[in-house]
CSV table of C-alpha atoms (C1' of nucleotides) in Angstrom, one decimal:
chain,number,residue,atom,x,y,z
B,180,MET,CA,75.4,36.7,3.1
B,181,LEU,CA,75.9,36.1,-0.6
B,182,ASP,CA,72.9,33.9,-0.9
B,183,ALA,CA,69.9,36.1,-1.7
B,184,GLN,CA,67.6,33.6,0.0
B,185,ILE,CA,69.4,33.7,3.3
B,186,LYS,CA,69.7,37.4,3.1
B,187,SER,CA,66.0,37.7,2.5
B,188,ARG,CA,65.4,35.5,5.5
B,189,TYR,CA,67.3,37.8,7.8
B,190,GLU,CA,65.5,40.8,6.3
B,191,ILE,CA,62.2,39.3,7.2
B,192,ARG,CA,63.5,38.5,10.7
B,193,ALA,CA,64.8,42.0,11.1
B,194,LYS,CA,61.5,43.4,10.1
B,195,ILE,CA,59.8,41.7,12.9
B,196,VAL,CA,62.3,42.7,15.5
B,197,LYS,CA,62.3,46.2,14.1
B,198,ALA,CA,58.6,46.4,14.6
B,199,MET,CA,59.2,45.8,18.3
B,200,ALA,CA,62.1,48.3,18.6
B,201,HIS,CA,60.3,51.4,19.9
B,202,PRO,CA,59.6,52.5,23.4
B,203,SER,CA,55.9,53.1,22.8
B,204,ARG,CA,55.5,49.8,21.0
B,205,MET,CA,57.3,47.9,23.7
B,206,PHE,CA,55.1,49.5,26.2
B,207,MET,CA,52.0,48.6,24.3
B,208,MET,CA,53.1,45.0,23.9
B,209,ASP,CA,53.6,44.8,27.6
B,210,GLU,CA,50.1,46.2,28.1
B,211,LEU,CA,48.6,43.8,25.6
B,212,ALA,CA,50.2,41.0,27.4
B,213,LYS,CA,47.7,41.7,30.2
B,214,GLY,CA,44.8,41.5,27.8
B,215,GLU,CA,43.3,43.2,24.8
B,216,ARG,CA,43.0,46.9,24.7
B,217,CYS,CA,41.3,49.3,22.4
B,218,VAL,CA,43.2,52.1,20.6
B,219,CYS,CA,41.6,54.7,22.9
B,220,GLU,CA,42.9,53.0,26.0
B,221,LEU,CA,46.4,52.6,24.6
B,222,THR,CA,46.4,56.2,23.5
B,223,GLU,CA,45.5,57.3,26.9
B,224,LEU,CA,48.3,55.3,28.5
B,225,VAL,CA,51.0,56.2,26.0
B,226,GLY,CA,50.1,59.8,25.9
B,227,ASP,CA,50.8,60.4,22.2
B,228,ASP,CA,48.4,61.5,19.5
B,229,VAL,CA,45.9,58.9,18.5
B,230,SER,CA,47.2,58.9,14.9
B,231,THR,CA,50.6,58.1,16.2
B,232,VAL,CA,49.4,55.3,18.4
B,233,SER,CA,47.3,53.9,15.5
B,234,LYS,CA,50.4,53.9,13.3
B,235,HIS,CA,52.5,52.1,15.9
B,236,LEU,CA,49.8,49.5,16.2
B,237,ALA,CA,49.7,49.1,12.4
B,238,VAL,CA,53.5,48.4,12.5
B,239,LEU,CA,53.0,45.7,15.1
B,240,LYS,CA,50.1,44.2,13.2
B,241,ASN,CA,51.9,44.3,9.9
B,242,ALA,CA,54.7,42.4,11.5
B,243,GLY,CA,52.3,39.7,12.7
B,244,ILE,CA,52.9,40.5,16.4
B,245,VAL,CA,49.3,41.7,17.2
B,246,LYS,CA,45.9,41.1,15.8
B,247,SER,CA,42.9,43.5,15.8
B,248,ASP,CA,39.2,43.1,16.2
B,249,LYS,CA,36.8,45.8,15.4
B,250,ARG,CA,33.7,45.9,17.7
B,251,GLY,CA,31.4,48.8,17.1
B,252,THR,CA,33.4,51.9,16.7
B,253,GLN,CA,36.3,50.6,18.7
B,254,VAL,CA,39.2,48.4,17.6
B,255,PHE,CA,40.7,46.0,20.1
B,256,TYR,CA,44.2,44.9,19.7
B,257,ALA,CA,45.7,41.8,21.3
B,258,LEU,CA,49.0,39.9,21.3
B,259,LYS,CA,49.1,37.3,18.7
B,260,VAL,CA,52.3,35.5,19.8
B,261,PRO,CA,52.7,34.6,23.5
B,262,CYS,CA,56.5,34.0,23.3
B,263,ILE,CA,57.0,37.7,23.1
B,264,LEU,CA,56.9,37.7,26.8
B,265,ASN,CA,59.9,35.4,27.1
B,266,PHE,CA,61.7,37.7,24.8
B,267,PHE,CA,61.2,40.6,27.1
B,268,SER,CA,62.6,38.7,30.0
B,269,CYS,CA,65.7,38.2,27.8
B,270,VAL,CA,65.9,41.9,27.2
B,271,GLU,CA,65.5,42.4,30.9
B,272,SER,CA,68.5,40.1,31.6
B,273,VAL,CA,70.6,42.1,29.2
B,274,MET,CA,69.6,45.2,31.1
B,275,LYS,CA,70.5,43.7,34.4
B,276,GLN,CA,73.9,42.5,33.1
B,277,ASN,CA,74.5,46.0,31.8
B,278,ALA,CA,73.7,47.5,35.1
B,279,LYS,CA,76.1,45.0,36.8
B,280,ASP,CA,78.9,45.8,34.3
B,281,HIS,CA,78.4,49.4,34.7
B,282,ALA,CA,78.5,49.2,38.5
B,283,THR,CA,81.7,47.2,38.2
B,284,LEU,CA,83.3,49.9,36.1
B,285,SER,CA,82.8,52.6,38.7
T,247,MET,CA,53.6,56.6,30.1
T,248,LEU,CA,53.4,59.8,32.0
T,249,ASP,CA,56.0,58.6,34.6
T,250,ALA,CA,59.4,59.7,33.3
T,251,GLN,CA,61.0,56.8,35.1
T,252,ILE,CA,58.8,54.2,33.4
T,253,LYS,CA,59.3,55.9,30.1
T,254,SER,CA,63.0,55.8,30.5
T,255,ARG,CA,62.8,52.1,31.3
T,256,TYR,CA,61.1,51.4,28.0
T,257,GLU,CA,63.6,53.6,26.1
T,258,ILE,CA,66.4,51.5,27.5
T,259,ARG,CA,64.6,48.3,26.5
T,260,ALA,CA,63.9,49.7,23.1
T,261,LYS,CA,67.6,50.6,22.6
T,262,ILE,CA,68.5,46.9,23.2
T,263,VAL,CA,65.9,45.6,20.8
T,264,LYS,CA,66.7,48.3,18.3
T,265,ALA,CA,70.4,47.1,18.4
T,266,MET,CA,69.2,43.7,17.2
T,267,ALA,CA,66.9,45.1,14.6
T,268,HIS,CA,69.0,44.9,11.5
T,269,PRO,CA,69.6,42.0,9.0
T,270,SER,CA,73.3,42.1,9.2
T,271,ARG,CA,73.3,42.3,13.0
T,272,MET,CA,70.8,39.5,13.2
T,273,PHE,CA,73.0,37.4,11.0
T,274,MET,CA,76.1,38.2,13.0
T,275,MET,CA,74.4,37.3,16.3
T,276,ASP,CA,73.4,34.0,14.8
T,277,GLU,CA,77.0,33.4,13.7
T,278,LEU,CA,78.3,34.4,17.1
T,279,ALA,CA,75.9,32.0,18.7
T,280,LYS,CA,78.2,29.3,17.2
T,281,GLY,CA,81.3,30.8,18.7
T,282,GLU,CA,83.5,33.8,18.7
T,283,ARG,CA,84.4,35.4,15.4
T,284,CYS,CA,86.9,38.1,14.5
T,285,VAL,CA,85.8,41.2,12.6
T,286,CYS,CA,87.5,40.0,9.5
T,287,GLU,CA,85.5,36.7,9.5
T,288,LEU,CA,82.2,38.5,10.0
T,289,THR,CA,83.1,41.0,7.3
T,290,GLU,CA,83.8,38.2,4.9
T,291,LEU,CA,80.5,36.5,5.7
T,292,VAL,CA,78.3,39.6,5.7
T,293,GLY,CA,79.9,41.0,2.6
T,294,ASP,CA,79.8,44.7,3.5
T,295,ASP,CA,82.6,47.1,4.0
T,296,VAL,CA,84.7,46.5,7.1
T,297,SER,CA,83.8,49.9,8.5
T,298,THR,CA,80.2,49.1,8.2
T,299,VAL,CA,80.6,45.7,10.0
T,300,SER,CA,82.7,47.4,12.7
T,301,LYS,CA,80.0,49.9,13.3
T,302,HIS,CA,77.3,47.2,13.5
T,303,LEU,CA,79.4,45.4,16.1
T,304,ALA,CA,79.8,48.6,18.0
T,305,VAL,CA,76.0,48.9,18.1
T,306,LEU,CA,75.7,45.4,19.5
T,307,LYS,CA,78.4,46.0,22.0
T,308,ASN,CA,77.1,49.3,23.2
T,309,ALA,CA,73.7,47.6,23.8
T,310,GLY,CA,75.5,44.9,25.9
T,311,ILE,CA,74.6,42.1,23.6
T,312,VAL,CA,78.2,41.1,22.6
T,313,LYS,CA,81.6,41.5,24.1
T,314,SER,CA,84.9,42.0,22.3
T,315,ASP,CA,88.4,40.7,23.0
T,316,LYS,CA,91.4,42.0,21.2
T,317,ARG,CA,94.2,39.5,20.5
T,318,GLY,CA,97.0,40.7,18.4
T,319,THR,CA,95.7,42.7,15.5
T,320,GLN,CA,92.4,40.9,15.6
T,321,VAL,CA,89.3,41.7,17.6
T,322,PHE,CA,87.1,38.7,18.5
T,323,TYR,CA,83.5,39.2,19.3
T,324,ALA,CA,81.2,36.9,21.2
T,325,LEU,CA,77.7,36.7,22.4
T,326,LYS,CA,77.3,38.0,25.9
T,327,VAL,CA,73.8,36.9,26.6
T,328,PRO,CA,72.7,33.3,25.8
T,329,CYS,CA,69.0,33.9,25.9
T,330,ILE,CA,69.3,35.8,22.6
T,331,LEU,CA,68.8,32.4,21.0
T,332,ASN,CA,65.5,31.8,22.6
T,333,PHE,CA,64.5,35.2,21.3
T,334,PHE,CA,65.2,34.2,17.8
T,335,SER,CA,63.1,31.1,18.1
T,336,CYS,CA,60.3,33.4,19.1
T,337,VAL,CA,60.9,35.5,16.0
T,338,GLU,CA,60.9,32.3,14.0
T,339,SER,CA,57.5,31.4,15.4
T,340,VAL,CA,56.1,34.7,14.4
T,341,MET,CA,57.4,34.1,10.9
T,342,LYS,CA,55.8,30.7,10.7
T,343,GLN,CA,52.5,32.0,11.9
T,344,ASN,CA,52.7,34.8,9.4
T,345,ALA,CA,53.4,32.3,6.7
T,346,LYS,CA,50.4,30.2,7.8
T,347,ASP,CA,48.1,33.3,7.9
T,348,HIS,CA,49.3,34.3,4.5
T,349,ALA,CA,48.6,30.9,3.1
T,350,THR,CA,45.1,31.0,4.6
T,351,LEU,CA,44.4,34.3,2.9
T,352,SER,CA,45.0,33.0,-0.5
N,2,DT,C1',112.2,51.6,11.7
N,3,DC,C1',109.0,50.9,7.8
N,4,DC,C1',105.4,48.1,6.0
N,5,DT,C1',101.3,45.4,6.3
N,6,DT,C1',97.2,43.7,8.3
N,7,DT,C1',93.2,44.6,11.2
N,8,DG,C1',89.8,47.6,13.1
N,9,DT,C1',87.9,52.0,14.4
N,10,DT,C1',86.4,56.7,13.7
N,11,DG,C1',85.0,60.9,11.0
N,12,DG,C1',82.4,62.7,7.5
N,13,DC,C1',78.8,62.8,4.2
N,14,DT,C1',74.6,61.5,1.6
N,15,DA,C1',70.7,58.6,1.0
N,16,DT,C1',67.0,56.3,3.2
N,17,DT,C1',63.9,55.3,6.9
N,18,DT,C1',61.4,56.4,10.9
N,19,DT,C1',58.7,59.6,13.9
N,20,DG,C1',55.0,62.2,15.3
N,21,DC,C1',52.0,65.9,14.6
N,22,DC,C1',47.9,68.0,12.1
N,23,DA,C1',44.3,67.7,9.0
N,24,DA,C1',41.2,65.0,6.3
N,25,DA,C1',38.8,60.8,5.4
N,26,DT,C1',36.2,56.5,7.2
N,27,DA,C1',33.2,53.8,10.0
N,28,DA,C1',29.7,52.8,13.3
N,29,DC,C1',26.2,54.6,16.3
N,30,DC,C1',22.7,57.4,18.1
N,31,DA,C1',19.2,61.0,18.2
F,243,DT,C1',19.6,62.2,8.0
F,244,DG,C1',22.9,64.9,10.9
F,245,DG,C1',26.0,64.7,14.6
F,246,DT,C1',29.4,62.3,17.5
F,247,DT,C1',32.9,59.2,18.7
F,248,DA,C1',36.7,56.1,17.3
F,249,DT,C1',40.3,55.1,14.2
F,250,DT,C1',42.9,55.2,10.0
F,251,DT,C1',45.3,57.6,6.3
F,252,DG,C1',47.9,61.4,3.8
F,253,DG,C1',51.3,64.6,4.1
F,254,DC,C1',55.2,66.8,5.8
F,255,DA,C1',59.3,68.3,8.5
F,256,DA,C1',62.6,66.7,12.0
F,257,DA,C1',65.4,63.1,13.7
F,258,DA,C1',67.7,58.7,13.5
F,259,DT,C1',70.0,55.0,10.5
F,260,DA,C1',72.8,53.0,7.1
F,261,DG,C1',76.8,52.3,4.4
F,262,DC,C1',80.6,53.9,1.8
F,263,DC,C1',85.3,56.1,1.5
F,264,DA,C1',89.2,58.2,3.5
F,265,DA,C1',92.0,58.9,7.4
F,266,DC,C1',93.8,57.3,11.7
F,267,DA,C1',95.4,53.8,15.3
F,268,DA,C1',97.3,49.5,16.9
F,269,DA,C1',100.1,45.3,16.6
F,270,DG,C1',103.4,42.4,14.5
F,271,DG,C1',106.8,41.1,11.1
F,272,DA,C1',110.7,42.1,7.8
DNA sequence: TCCTTTGTTGGCTATTTTGCCAAATAACCA
DNA sequence: TGGTTATTTGGCAAAATAGCCAACAAAGGA
């Protein structure tokens, strides 16, 4: 990792992945995969304070994972990158494997 | 997210993604995608303290992303889930899109 | 058996992340 | 214009991460 340029590249990558690495944000991405949602809808679903949800969405937007569209007083968020879904299926496969390994251990 | 079971599911998912969300860990996963590596090799490449690298690897292992094999005094780590690679290509696509958007803004 | 190499773990501080409340904005409607 | 709804931002305290050093454990060789 000596090369600063390479290091920087991994830092940028990590920033994107880090943006996904939160239960509420994972949930919201899943929800957005079904279609756009306004902050109020997501807030209702997640069950946290609106300000918290808004900040989570800002993290996702800042990472380039979602985009927002203000219509009237509402702001609608939508997934910007479709491959996110494939990614989740990979995470699922890790979970399944873990479950299998765990079962084997007992 | 009221349902505790669903919430728990997203927490487990997030734990896996969070394990990936670090520059050094991303780098190591990329390196492991080429083949198994011992801790000493990864330490050399990453350039951090051995203890730091060891802890990063423990995080990845605990998440079920890598597996380890002790041979003699060395411990070899290897990727456990191949789809990790597809995931990175998705992250790359986010990066490319971000770059494009950024260019458009200027 | 003692020494050396390779890794892991404990401990500690610095930094980052979370999530809530309160305050500020923005867009509408009466 | 004044009030209401929807969202973002500032600020702050609690919790989680990161990374270094020192100490410990394991395996092999002299």
